[in-house]
């Protein structure tokens, strides 16, 4: 399906191709960088694409590794859901013919053994929320009577940046306490989602939670539907990169940019490149470092970049087991109230590489996620203990091989930060930013925010060269129901 109430923003007008030669450096080969490079190359811009890692895709990239028995297998930084309302990301994938397939459910399990599921509930708001609540074992009628209705209506009165103006001073935990949702429901319906931003509810902006809930649940008729790639992540971006090369883009893996001089001269370890413009599509730590090293822009802008924070570390622990998990185990299981465990993935249910390994050996490939973690060694042990408790059959399994990814490079979307996040357009003419930590006043998040800012960064440069940009699409930019929006404003203002 396709939500009839999605919003399409027309492309800026201009010539089909740049009227004169233009050369742009795109620094960062994740989603934002690949998108910006695609948008520019399609309009005839000469693009130099730099990536410091040995693979494309950034936090959604993958690589190969060898198990102790010598088997070469795929590895990545964890499960990623390509939701149907990721319109701008899917525009990038669709251009390259990347094949996705649906996953029909994503069950949620709490510490009491209650399981919620999205299977079979209506897709259109508000019936999706009503159907979910009525069927859920965690949303009892007596508990729902205690909900602060006016506060809860903030979740349906969403606009950007209006929601940030109202709620960015509050953290998600305090907001949910003020709404008075049942504790079990908070764990299952909200904490699971908030931790997807790699921060605990105490460190996540309430506005970010509200916009997220709009994007994935109450604002979109496609918000509960998602797909996964048919191919493993270490090959996912190959068609996108091959298409870029076909458009004339020069791609440079394992080539970190060390400095950028005004004008612009882009320096790597061995070479320098003269370009007309630069797209910085970097994760927050790398962006801070490069801006500080290069001395670009006025001091107040450099200070703004320097103050951007990364979310707490997260741990991905992937296990190759010598026996299968039960056949009825879901591809993905989200957990609430079971720290540090946030997700269990059974990779052979959706990943072709893992499926081939499991078929050949009779085992399973299981992945455990811990978001907003503290201690790597302790977290890894506790994750395995949780796995044994949730999937008891794994207690008898021998670990044939394992890999861990411990990273701390996601943006921290904390209270009081939205209006201090750097926007796409910088004070330096010809220099633009893209990525999921960059401010854009649209209802997008995570991978979709990265892709959206990539299109928009390219559009800004193209507009300056009198060249047509690219349209973008989002979920509705306001809450879908005028009556609910009006009711949220009834009564005295929030203290």
Tab-separated table of C-alpha atoms in Angstrom:
chain	number	residue	atom	x	y	z
A	1	UNK	CA	0.000	0.000	0.000
A	2	UNK	CA	0.961	3.645	-0.187
A	3	UNK	CA	-0.403	6.192	2.282
A	4	UNK	CA	-2.618	8.612	0.387
A	5	UNK	CA	-1.878	11.312	2.969
A	6	UNK	CA	1.883	11.279	2.523
A	7	UNK	CA	3.320	14.669	1.572
A	8	UNK	CA	5.376	15.239	-1.540
A	9	UNK	CA	7.609	18.296	-1.755
A	10	UNK	CA	8.261	19.315	-5.350
A	11	UNK	CA	11.825	19.513	-6.568
A	12	UNK	CA	13.418	22.944	-6.933
A	13	UNK	CA	13.254	23.960	-10.585
A	14	UNK	CA	16.115	24.590	-12.990
A	15	UNK	CA	18.034	23.016	-15.834
A	16	UNK	CA	18.204	19.225	-16.133
A	17	UNK	CA	21.999	19.260	-15.810
A	18	UNK	CA	24.513	21.713	-14.421
A	19	UNK	CA	25.199	24.325	-17.101
A	20	UNK	CA	28.950	24.267	-16.515
A	21	UNK	CA	31.461	21.876	-14.991
A	22	UNK	CA	31.092	21.460	-11.235
A	23	UNK	CA	33.116	19.193	-8.964
A	24	UNK	CA	31.940	18.206	-5.474
A	25	UNK	CA	33.590	16.196	-2.712
A	26	UNK	CA	31.176	14.062	-0.713
A	27	UNK	CA	32.894	13.041	2.520
A	28	UNK	CA	31.303	9.939	4.011
A	29	UNK	CA	29.937	6.880	2.213
A	30	UNK	CA	26.991	6.088	4.476
A	31	UNK	CA	23.343	6.588	3.551
A	32	UNK	CA	23.570	10.390	3.597
A	33	UNK	CA	26.707	10.467	1.468
A	34	UNK	CA	25.493	7.886	-1.043
A	35	UNK	CA	22.232	9.815	-1.390
A	36	UNK	CA	23.928	13.185	-1.883
A	37	UNK	CA	26.346	11.672	-4.410
A	38	UNK	CA	23.440	10.131	-6.336
A	39	UNK	CA	21.471	13.389	-6.368
A	40	UNK	CA	24.453	15.379	-7.651
A	41	UNK	CA	25.689	12.842	-10.201
A	42	UNK	CA	22.226	12.534	-11.743
A	43	UNK	CA	22.479	16.229	-12.616
A	44	UNK	CA	25.882	15.949	-14.245
A	45	UNK	CA	28.032	17.014	-11.281
A	46	UNK	CA	31.480	15.413	-11.035
A	47	UNK	CA	31.569	13.745	-7.626
A	48	UNK	CA	34.507	12.502	-5.576
A	49	UNK	CA	33.125	10.181	-2.892
A	50	UNK	CA	35.378	9.477	0.111
A	51	UNK	CA	34.863	6.767	2.739
A	52	UNK	CA	37.359	5.927	5.483
A	53	UNK	CA	36.080	2.372	6.063
A	54	UNK	CA	36.614	-0.609	3.771
A	55	UNK	CA	32.884	-0.873	3.053
A	56	UNK	CA	29.963	1.335	2.007
A	57	UNK	CA	26.778	2.059	3.909
A	58	UNK	CA	28.116	3.538	7.153
A	59	UNK	CA	26.132	2.229	10.104
A	60	UNK	CA	24.056	0.150	7.670
A	61	UNK	CA	27.109	-1.323	5.988
A	62	UNK	CA	28.600	-4.780	6.239
A	63	UNK	CA	31.770	-6.767	5.646
A	64	UNK	CA	33.004	-10.360	5.741
A	65	UNK	CA	34.844	-12.175	8.489
A	66	UNK	CA	36.262	-15.670	8.989
A	67	UNK	CA	35.017	-18.054	11.660
A	68	UNK	CA	37.456	-20.334	13.526
A	69	UNK	CA	36.726	-23.172	11.078
A	70	UNK	CA	37.818	-20.968	8.173
A	71	UNK	CA	34.306	-20.262	6.896
A	72	UNK	CA	33.839	-16.762	5.459
A	73	UNK	CA	30.597	-15.174	6.651
A	74	UNK	CA	28.959	-11.766	6.628
A	75	UNK	CA	28.988	-9.349	9.541
A	76	UNK	CA	27.345	-5.983	10.138
A	77	UNK	CA	26.386	-3.584	12.896
A	78	UNK	CA	22.992	-5.124	13.460
A	79	UNK	CA	19.457	-5.479	12.195
A	80	UNK	CA	17.970	-2.578	10.239
A	81	UNK	CA	14.289	-2.323	9.266
A	82	UNK	CA	13.477	-0.541	6.032
A	83	UNK	CA	10.082	0.841	6.921
A	84	UNK	CA	7.621	1.500	4.104
A	85	UNK	CA	7.437	5.202	4.984
A	86	UNK	CA	11.189	5.617	4.476
A	87	UNK	CA	10.256	7.173	1.156
A	88	UNK	CA	13.497	9.040	0.544
A	89	UNK	CA	15.769	6.138	1.460
A	90	UNK	CA	13.727	3.793	-0.679
A	91	UNK	CA	13.988	6.256	-3.583
A	92	UNK	CA	17.756	5.764	-3.394
A	93	UNK	CA	17.486	1.967	-3.197
A	94	UNK	CA	14.851	1.833	-5.925
A	95	UNK	CA	17.081	3.672	-8.403
A	96	UNK	CA	19.631	0.879	-8.075
A	97	UNK	CA	17.095	-1.954	-8.097
A	98	UNK	CA	17.865	-3.117	-4.554
A	99	UNK	CA	15.453	-5.930	-3.732
A	100	UNK	CA	13.577	-5.882	-0.416
A	101	UNK	CA	11.149	-8.398	1.025
A	102	UNK	CA	8.500	-7.967	3.712
A	103	UNK	CA	8.674	-9.068	7.322
A	104	UNK	CA	5.157	-9.545	8.624
A	105	UNK	CA	5.619	-9.062	12.351
A	106	UNK	CA	7.906	-7.674	15.038
A	107	UNK	CA	6.751	-9.063	18.402
A	108	UNK	CA	7.480	-7.216	21.649
A	109	UNK	CA	8.181	-9.186	24.838
A	110	UNK	CA	8.211	-7.780	28.375
A	111	UNK	CA	9.802	-9.123	31.558
A	112	UNK	CA	6.508	-10.736	32.662
A	113	UNK	CA	6.289	-12.830	29.514
A	114	UNK	CA	3.586	-10.686	27.894
A	115	UNK	CA	3.921	-10.507	24.127
A	116	UNK	CA	2.477	-7.839	21.903
A	117	UNK	CA	2.330	-8.194	18.161
A	118	UNK	CA	1.552	-5.971	15.201
A	119	UNK	CA	0.233	-8.852	13.123
A	120	UNK	CA	-3.355	-8.439	12.006
A	121	UNK	CA	-4.091	-5.009	13.489
A	122	UNK	CA	-5.481	-2.220	11.248
A	123	UNK	CA	-2.923	-0.125	9.398
A	124	UNK	CA	-4.673	3.246	9.295
A	125	UNK	CA	-4.425	5.651	12.262
A	126	UNK	CA	-6.029	5.884	14.772
A	127	UNK	CA	-7.407	2.374	14.340
A	128	UNK	CA	-3.905	0.918	14.461
A	129	UNK	CA	-3.322	2.381	17.944
A	130	UNK	CA	-6.803	1.417	19.130
A	131	UNK	CA	-6.447	-2.114	17.791
A	132	UNK	CA	-3.009	-2.497	19.344
A	133	UNK	CA	-4.208	-1.293	22.768
A	134	UNK	CA	-7.389	-3.406	22.802
A	135	UNK	CA	-5.520	-6.587	21.928
A	136	UNK	CA	-2.486	-5.941	24.125
A	137	UNK	CA	-2.148	-7.780	27.462
A	138	UNK	CA	-0.255	-4.762	28.848
A	139	UNK	CA	-2.955	-2.132	28.160
A	140	UNK	CA	-5.640	-3.026	30.692
A	141	UNK	CA	-8.847	-1.005	30.871
A	142	UNK	CA	-8.274	-0.009	34.510
A	143	UNK	CA	-4.770	1.225	33.754
A	144	UNK	CA	-5.885	3.142	30.678
A	145	UNK	CA	-8.429	5.051	32.773
A	146	UNK	CA	-5.506	6.656	34.647
A	147	UNK	CA	-3.906	8.075	31.514
A	148	UNK	CA	-3.566	11.858	31.378
A	149	UNK	CA	-5.539	12.272	28.162
A	150	UNK	CA	-4.515	15.844	27.431
A	151	UNK	CA	-0.843	15.042	27.825
A	152	UNK	CA	-1.240	11.909	25.710
A	153	UNK	CA	-2.794	13.971	22.929
A	154	UNK	CA	0.659	15.522	22.405
A	155	UNK	CA	1.386	12.335	20.517
A	156	UNK	CA	-1.289	13.156	17.926
A	157	UNK	CA	-0.657	16.917	17.798
A	158	UNK	CA	2.677	16.623	16.033
A	159	UNK	CA	4.349	19.165	13.798
A	160	UNK	CA	7.959	20.033	13.096
A	161	UNK	CA	9.448	22.186	14.537
A	162	UNK	CA	6.334	22.947	16.671
A	163	UNK	CA	6.583	19.735	18.688
A	164	UNK	CA	10.210	20.516	19.520
A	165	UNK	CA	9.216	23.999	20.654
A	166	UNK	CA	6.734	22.431	23.096
A	167	UNK	CA	8.504	19.279	24.254
A	168	UNK	CA	12.250	19.511	23.658
A	169	UNK	CA	12.826	20.829	27.192
A	170	UNK	CA	11.554	17.531	28.658
A	171	UNK	CA	13.012	14.052	28.546
A	172	UNK	CA	11.028	11.073	27.298
A	173	UNK	CA	10.883	9.381	30.720
A	174	UNK	CA	9.361	12.427	32.421
A	175	UNK	CA	6.914	12.890	29.570
A	176	UNK	CA	5.697	9.292	29.813
A	177	UNK	CA	5.376	9.633	33.585
A	178	UNK	CA	3.289	12.763	33.069
A	179	UNK	CA	1.083	10.921	30.576
A	180	UNK	CA	0.642	8.163	33.203
A	181	UNK	CA	0.816	5.250	30.817
A	182	UNK	CA	0.799	1.859	32.569
A	183	UNK	CA	4.355	0.901	33.479
A	184	UNK	CA	4.307	-2.324	31.472
A	185	UNK	CA	2.899	-0.483	28.483
A	186	UNK	CA	5.637	2.135	28.796
A	187	UNK	CA	8.286	-0.561	28.610
A	188	UNK	CA	6.703	-2.256	25.643
A	189	UNK	CA	5.200	0.524	23.546
A	190	UNK	CA	7.601	3.388	24.255
A	191	UNK	CA	10.881	2.361	25.877
A	192	UNK	CA	11.510	-0.137	23.070
A	193	UNK	CA	11.080	2.620	20.521
A	194	UNK	CA	13.041	5.237	22.451
A	195	UNK	CA	16.025	2.929	22.861
A	196	UNK	CA	16.089	2.559	19.075
A	197	UNK	CA	17.642	6.030	19.220
A	198	UNK	CA	20.499	4.494	21.262
A	199	UNK	CA	19.664	6.365	24.440
A	200	UNK	CA	17.666	5.634	27.558
A	201	UNK	CA	14.341	7.499	27.915
A	202	UNK	CA	15.997	9.720	30.544
A	203	UNK	CA	18.419	11.043	27.914
A	204	UNK	CA	16.066	11.241	24.929
A	205	UNK	CA	14.085	14.374	24.089
A	206	UNK	CA	10.353	13.979	24.621
A	207	UNK	CA	9.874	15.809	21.328
A	208	UNK	CA	11.955	13.189	19.537
A	209	UNK	CA	9.788	10.474	21.062
A	210	UNK	CA	6.589	12.220	19.944
A	211	UNK	CA	7.850	12.766	16.399
A	212	UNK	CA	9.059	9.171	16.280
A	213	UNK	CA	5.655	7.920	17.390
A	214	UNK	CA	4.062	10.058	14.662
A	215	UNK	CA	6.448	8.723	12.030
A	216	UNK	CA	6.113	5.054	12.936
A	217	UNK	CA	2.607	4.776	14.350
A	218	UNK	CA	0.040	7.575	14.527
A	219	UNK	CA	1.071	9.645	11.519
A	220	UNK	CA	1.453	7.010	8.840
A	221	UNK	CA	-0.726	4.230	7.484
A	222	UNK	CA	2.507	2.443	6.535
A	223	UNK	CA	4.265	2.789	9.855
A	224	UNK	CA	3.897	-0.810	10.991
A	225	UNK	CA	5.142	-2.346	7.762
A	226	UNK	CA	8.794	-2.901	6.995
A	227	UNK	CA	11.042	-4.840	4.691
A	228	UNK	CA	14.535	-6.265	4.836
A	229	UNK	CA	17.112	-6.784	2.078
A	230	UNK	CA	17.148	-10.143	0.354
A	231	UNK	CA	20.927	-9.969	0.255
A	232	UNK	CA	23.295	-9.685	3.256
A	233	UNK	CA	24.459	-6.258	4.318
A	234	UNK	CA	27.990	-6.750	2.998
A	235	UNK	CA	26.542	-6.747	-0.547
A	236	UNK	CA	23.523	-4.463	0.016
A	237	UNK	CA	25.128	-1.252	-1.257
A	238	UNK	CA	26.944	-2.751	-4.242
A	239	UNK	CA	24.161	-1.879	-6.742
A	240	UNK	CA	23.998	1.709	-5.434
A	241	UNK	CA	27.771	2.168	-5.748
A	242	UNK	CA	27.893	0.502	-9.181
A	243	UNK	CA	25.205	2.890	-10.384
A	244	UNK	CA	27.200	5.835	-9.015
A	245	UNK	CA	30.256	4.677	-10.931
A	246	UNK	CA	28.116	4.415	-14.035
A	247	UNK	CA	27.162	8.069	-13.507
A	248	UNK	CA	30.837	9.004	-13.421
A	249	UNK	CA	31.370	9.187	-9.654
A	250	UNK	CA	34.893	8.441	-8.445
A	251	UNK	CA	34.624	6.261	-5.347
A	252	UNK	CA	37.438	6.040	-2.809
A	253	UNK	CA	37.203	3.458	-0.038
A	254	UNK	CA	39.675	3.441	2.848
A	255	UNK	CA	40.409	7.101	2.136
A	256	UNK	CA	39.801	9.283	5.184
A	257	UNK	CA	39.689	13.028	4.599
A	258	UNK	CA	42.097	14.690	7.015
A	259	UNK	CA	41.435	18.396	6.359
A	260	UNK	CA	39.554	20.783	4.092
A	261	UNK	CA	40.885	24.193	3.179
A	262	UNK	CA	38.508	27.028	2.322
A	263	UNK	CA	38.022	27.309	-1.353
A	264	UNK	CA	37.904	24.132	-1.324
A	265	UNK	CA	40.945	21.848	-1.187
A	266	UNK	CA	40.234	18.404	0.233
A	267	UNK	CA	43.219	16.628	1.775
A	268	UNK	CA	43.579	12.900	2.329
A	269	UNK	CA	46.644	11.113	3.641
A	270	UNK	CA	48.374	11.101	0.252
A	271	UNK	CA	46.545	13.457	-2.097
A	272	UNK	CA	44.696	16.747	-2.421
A	273	UNK	CA	41.632	17.529	-4.530
A	274	UNK	CA	40.343	20.907	-5.726
A	275	UNK	CA	36.536	21.051	-5.730
A	276	UNK	CA	33.765	23.633	-6.049
A	277	UNK	CA	31.714	22.419	-3.086
A	278	UNK	CA	31.751	19.904	-0.227
A	279	UNK	CA	29.094	17.702	1.381
A	280	UNK	CA	30.087	16.548	4.873
A	281	UNK	CA	28.051	13.382	5.464
A	282	UNK	CA	29.819	12.151	8.579
A	283	UNK	CA	28.852	10.665	11.904
A	284	UNK	CA	29.093	13.142	14.771
A	285	UNK	CA	32.569	12.239	16.144
A	286	UNK	CA	34.132	12.397	12.683
A	287	UNK	CA	32.315	15.653	11.860
A	288	UNK	CA	33.561	17.285	15.062
A	289	UNK	CA	37.139	16.206	14.354
A	290	UNK	CA	37.217	17.294	10.698
A	291	UNK	CA	35.647	20.706	11.353
A	292	UNK	CA	38.061	21.350	14.220
A	293	UNK	CA	41.060	20.272	12.132
A	294	UNK	CA	40.032	22.320	9.101
A	295	UNK	CA	39.044	25.517	10.881
A	296	UNK	CA	36.150	26.060	8.491
A	297	UNK	CA	33.448	28.640	9.185
A	298	UNK	CA	33.041	31.255	11.886
A	299	UNK	CA	33.941	30.405	15.505
A	300	UNK	CA	30.320	30.211	16.684
A	301	UNK	CA	29.516	27.598	14.028
A	302	UNK	CA	32.575	25.533	14.904
A	303	UNK	CA	31.494	25.710	18.554
A	304	UNK	CA	28.042	24.463	17.571
A	305	UNK	CA	29.594	21.471	15.800
A	306	UNK	CA	31.956	20.820	18.719
A	307	UNK	CA	29.094	20.614	21.230
A	308	UNK	CA	27.237	17.865	19.351
A	309	UNK	CA	27.191	14.696	21.436
A	310	UNK	CA	27.226	11.002	20.653
A	311	UNK	CA	24.760	8.586	22.225
A	312	UNK	CA	26.011	6.003	24.732
A	313	UNK	CA	27.735	2.920	23.296
A	314	UNK	CA	25.788	-0.002	21.901
A	315	UNK	CA	26.818	-3.633	21.628
A	316	UNK	CA	25.946	-6.074	18.856
A	317	UNK	CA	26.874	-9.667	19.674
A	318	UNK	CA	26.426	-12.183	16.841
A	319	UNK	CA	26.638	-15.907	17.620
A	320	UNK	CA	27.002	-18.811	15.216
A	321	UNK	CA	25.427	-21.763	17.097
A	322	UNK	CA	25.832	-25.469	16.351
A	323	UNK	CA	22.108	-26.189	16.642
A	324	UNK	CA	18.973	-24.358	15.548
A	325	UNK	CA	16.660	-22.248	17.614
A	326	UNK	CA	13.045	-23.353	17.647
A	327	UNK	CA	11.323	-23.117	14.290
A	328	UNK	CA	8.619	-20.811	15.649
A	329	UNK	CA	11.079	-18.124	16.782
A	330	UNK	CA	10.517	-14.800	15.031
A	331	UNK	CA	13.088	-13.168	12.816
A	332	UNK	CA	13.092	-10.245	15.272
A	333	UNK	CA	12.026	-9.939	18.867
A	334	UNK	CA	12.124	-6.640	20.742
A	335	UNK	CA	12.295	-6.800	24.522
A	336	UNK	CA	11.246	-4.354	27.213
A	337	UNK	CA	12.283	-4.349	30.862
A	338	UNK	CA	15.073	-6.906	30.320
A	339	UNK	CA	18.254	-4.856	30.485
A	340	UNK	CA	20.636	-4.913	28.781
A	341	UNK	CA	18.830	-6.930	26.085
A	342	UNK	CA	16.881	-4.872	23.539
A	343	UNK	CA	16.569	-7.209	20.572
A	344	UNK	CA	17.112	-10.792	19.467
A	345	UNK	CA	17.452	-11.470	15.742
A	346	UNK	CA	17.501	-14.914	14.126
A	347	UNK	CA	19.420	-14.063	10.996
A	348	UNK	CA	18.698	-17.155	8.914
A	349	UNK	CA	15.061	-16.052	8.838
A	350	UNK	CA	15.944	-13.121	6.559
A	351	UNK	CA	19.668	-12.969	5.679
A	352	UNK	CA	20.745	-15.092	2.691
A	353	UNK	CA	24.314	-15.516	3.952
A	354	UNK	CA	23.183	-16.676	7.406
A	355	UNK	CA	20.519	-18.917	5.869
A	356	UNK	CA	23.140	-20.663	3.729
A	357	UNK	CA	25.386	-21.209	6.763
A	358	UNK	CA	22.501	-22.535	8.869
A	359	UNK	CA	21.377	-24.888	6.083
A	360	UNK	CA	24.898	-26.215	5.616
A	361	UNK	CA	25.658	-26.758	9.322
A	362	UNK	CA	22.254	-27.343	10.888
A	363	UNK	CA	22.853	-24.442	13.272
A	364	UNK	CA	21.529	-20.922	13.784
A	365	UNK	CA	22.930	-17.402	13.577
A	366	UNK	CA	21.585	-15.317	16.463
A	367	UNK	CA	22.262	-11.662	17.129
A	368	UNK	CA	21.791	-9.807	20.425
A	369	UNK	CA	21.550	-6.017	20.761
A	370	UNK	CA	22.131	-3.808	23.783
A	371	UNK	CA	21.494	-0.094	23.267
A	372	UNK	CA	22.745	2.586	25.660
A	373	UNK	CA	25.175	0.121	27.219
A	374	UNK	CA	27.836	0.873	29.832
A	375	UNK	CA	30.452	-1.872	30.226
A	376	UNK	CA	31.303	-4.030	27.224
A	377	UNK	CA	32.415	-7.198	29.029
A	378	UNK	CA	29.556	-7.189	31.522
A	379	UNK	CA	26.991	-6.397	28.849
A	380	UNK	CA	28.190	-9.252	26.619
A	381	UNK	CA	27.827	-11.785	29.466
A	382	UNK	CA	24.398	-10.491	30.447
A	383	UNK	CA	23.194	-10.635	26.857
A	384	UNK	CA	24.035	-14.327	26.650
A	385	UNK	CA	22.283	-14.989	29.951
A	386	UNK	CA	19.157	-13.192	28.688
A	387	UNK	CA	19.229	-15.205	25.466
A	388	UNK	CA	19.266	-18.446	27.447
A	389	UNK	CA	16.319	-17.261	29.519
A	390	UNK	CA	14.213	-16.074	26.576
A	391	UNK	CA	15.168	-18.886	24.159
A	392	UNK	CA	15.947	-21.793	26.548
A	393	UNK	CA	16.937	-24.156	23.730
A	394	UNK	CA	20.089	-22.079	23.197
A	395	UNK	CA	21.474	-23.210	26.579
A	396	UNK	CA	22.496	-26.496	24.971
A	397	UNK	CA	24.049	-24.863	21.932
A	398	UNK	CA	27.793	-24.611	21.423
A	399	UNK	CA	29.067	-21.290	20.079
A	400	UNK	CA	30.943	-22.114	16.860
A	401	UNK	CA	31.944	-18.509	16.299
A	402	UNK	CA	31.086	-15.047	17.568
A	403	UNK	CA	31.703	-11.413	16.732
A	404	UNK	CA	31.040	-8.217	18.665
A	405	UNK	CA	30.612	-4.639	17.556
A	406	UNK	CA	30.982	-2.017	20.291
A	407	UNK	CA	30.346	1.468	18.899
A	408	UNK	CA	29.521	4.966	20.157
A	409	UNK	CA	28.952	7.015	17.018
A	410	UNK	CA	25.197	7.641	16.884
A	411	UNK	CA	23.889	11.164	17.599
A	412	UNK	CA	22.481	11.865	21.056
A	413	UNK	CA	19.034	13.421	20.590
A	414	UNK	CA	18.823	14.774	24.113
A	415	UNK	CA	16.510	17.428	25.570
A	416	UNK	CA	17.419	21.048	24.823
A	417	UNK	CA	19.461	20.069	21.746
A	418	UNK	CA	17.153	20.277	18.731
A	419	UNK	CA	17.617	23.972	18.086
A	420	UNK	CA	21.379	23.641	18.603
A	421	UNK	CA	21.765	20.851	16.040
A	422	UNK	CA	23.533	22.081	12.917
A	423	UNK	CA	21.265	22.532	9.883
A	424	UNK	CA	22.044	21.389	6.348
A	425	UNK	CA	23.096	24.846	5.133
A	426	UNK	CA	26.248	26.161	6.804
A	427	UNK	CA	27.679	29.700	7.048
A	428	UNK	CA	30.295	28.656	4.475
A	429	UNK	CA	29.024	29.011	0.876
A	430	UNK	CA	29.395	25.702	-0.938
A	431	UNK	CA	29.654	23.643	2.268
A	432	UNK	CA	26.605	21.609	3.345
A	433	UNK	CA	25.929	18.912	5.925
A	434	UNK	CA	23.961	15.665	5.783
A	435	UNK	CA	23.318	12.829	8.215
A	436	UNK	CA	20.965	11.595	10.916
A	437	UNK	CA	22.388	14.070	13.442
A	438	UNK	CA	21.675	17.073	11.203
A	439	UNK	CA	18.611	19.231	11.808
A	440	UNK	CA	15.850	19.133	9.220
A	441	UNK	CA	12.367	20.447	10.024
A	442	UNK	CA	10.509	17.413	8.721
A	443	UNK	CA	9.039	14.307	10.413
A	444	UNK	CA	11.917	11.936	9.657
A	445	UNK	CA	14.305	9.915	11.810
A	446	UNK	CA	17.245	7.518	11.766
A	447	UNK	CA	18.043	6.145	8.278
A	448	UNK	CA	15.297	8.240	6.706
A	449	UNK	CA	16.711	11.426	8.224
A	450	UNK	CA	20.103	10.549	6.748
A	451	UNK	CA	18.648	9.998	3.276
A	452	UNK	CA	16.415	13.088	3.440
A	453	UNK	CA	19.281	15.376	4.408
A	454	UNK	CA	21.355	13.861	1.610
A	455	UNK	CA	18.761	14.815	-1.011
A	456	UNK	CA	18.288	18.269	0.512
A	457	UNK	CA	22.020	19.000	0.789
A	458	UNK	CA	22.409	18.210	-2.898
A	459	UNK	CA	19.330	20.282	-3.742
A	460	UNK	CA	20.860	23.304	-2.014
A	461	UNK	CA	24.024	23.085	-4.095
A	462	UNK	CA	22.103	22.424	-7.316
A	463	UNK	CA	19.860	25.410	-6.686
A	464	UNK	CA	22.891	27.663	-6.485
A	465	UNK	CA	23.896	26.401	-9.927
A	466	UNK	CA	20.400	26.986	-11.417
A	467	UNK	CA	19.892	23.236	-11.731
A	468	UNK	CA	16.779	21.202	-10.898
A	469	UNK	CA	16.769	19.377	-7.594
A	470	UNK	CA	14.978	16.218	-6.470
A	471	UNK	CA	11.547	15.877	-4.844
A	472	UNK	CA	11.236	14.428	-1.366
A	473	UNK	CA	8.313	12.747	0.382
A	474	UNK	CA	7.375	12.426	4.051
A	475	UNK	CA	4.569	11.172	6.225
A	476	UNK	CA	1.946	13.869	6.991
A	477	UNK	CA	3.637	16.925	8.478
A	478	UNK	CA	0.858	17.389	11.055
A	479	UNK	CA	-1.175	15.060	13.228
A	480	UNK	CA	-3.787	13.420	11.042
A	481	UNK	CA	-6.832	14.469	13.101
A	482	UNK	CA	-7.875	18.083	13.534
A	483	UNK	CA	-10.237	17.207	16.415
A	484	UNK	CA	-7.441	15.570	18.427
A	485	UNK	CA	-5.126	18.502	17.729
A	486	UNK	CA	-7.774	20.882	19.034
A	487	UNK	CA	-8.432	18.788	22.163
A	488	UNK	CA	-4.726	18.766	23.005
A	489	UNK	CA	-4.879	22.545	23.419
A	490	UNK	CA	-7.932	22.578	25.698
A	491	UNK	CA	-7.347	23.534	29.333
A	492	UNK	CA	-4.547	25.294	31.162
A	493	UNK	CA	-1.025	25.207	29.697
A	494	UNK	CA	1.413	22.553	30.861
A	495	UNK	CA	3.547	23.706	33.814
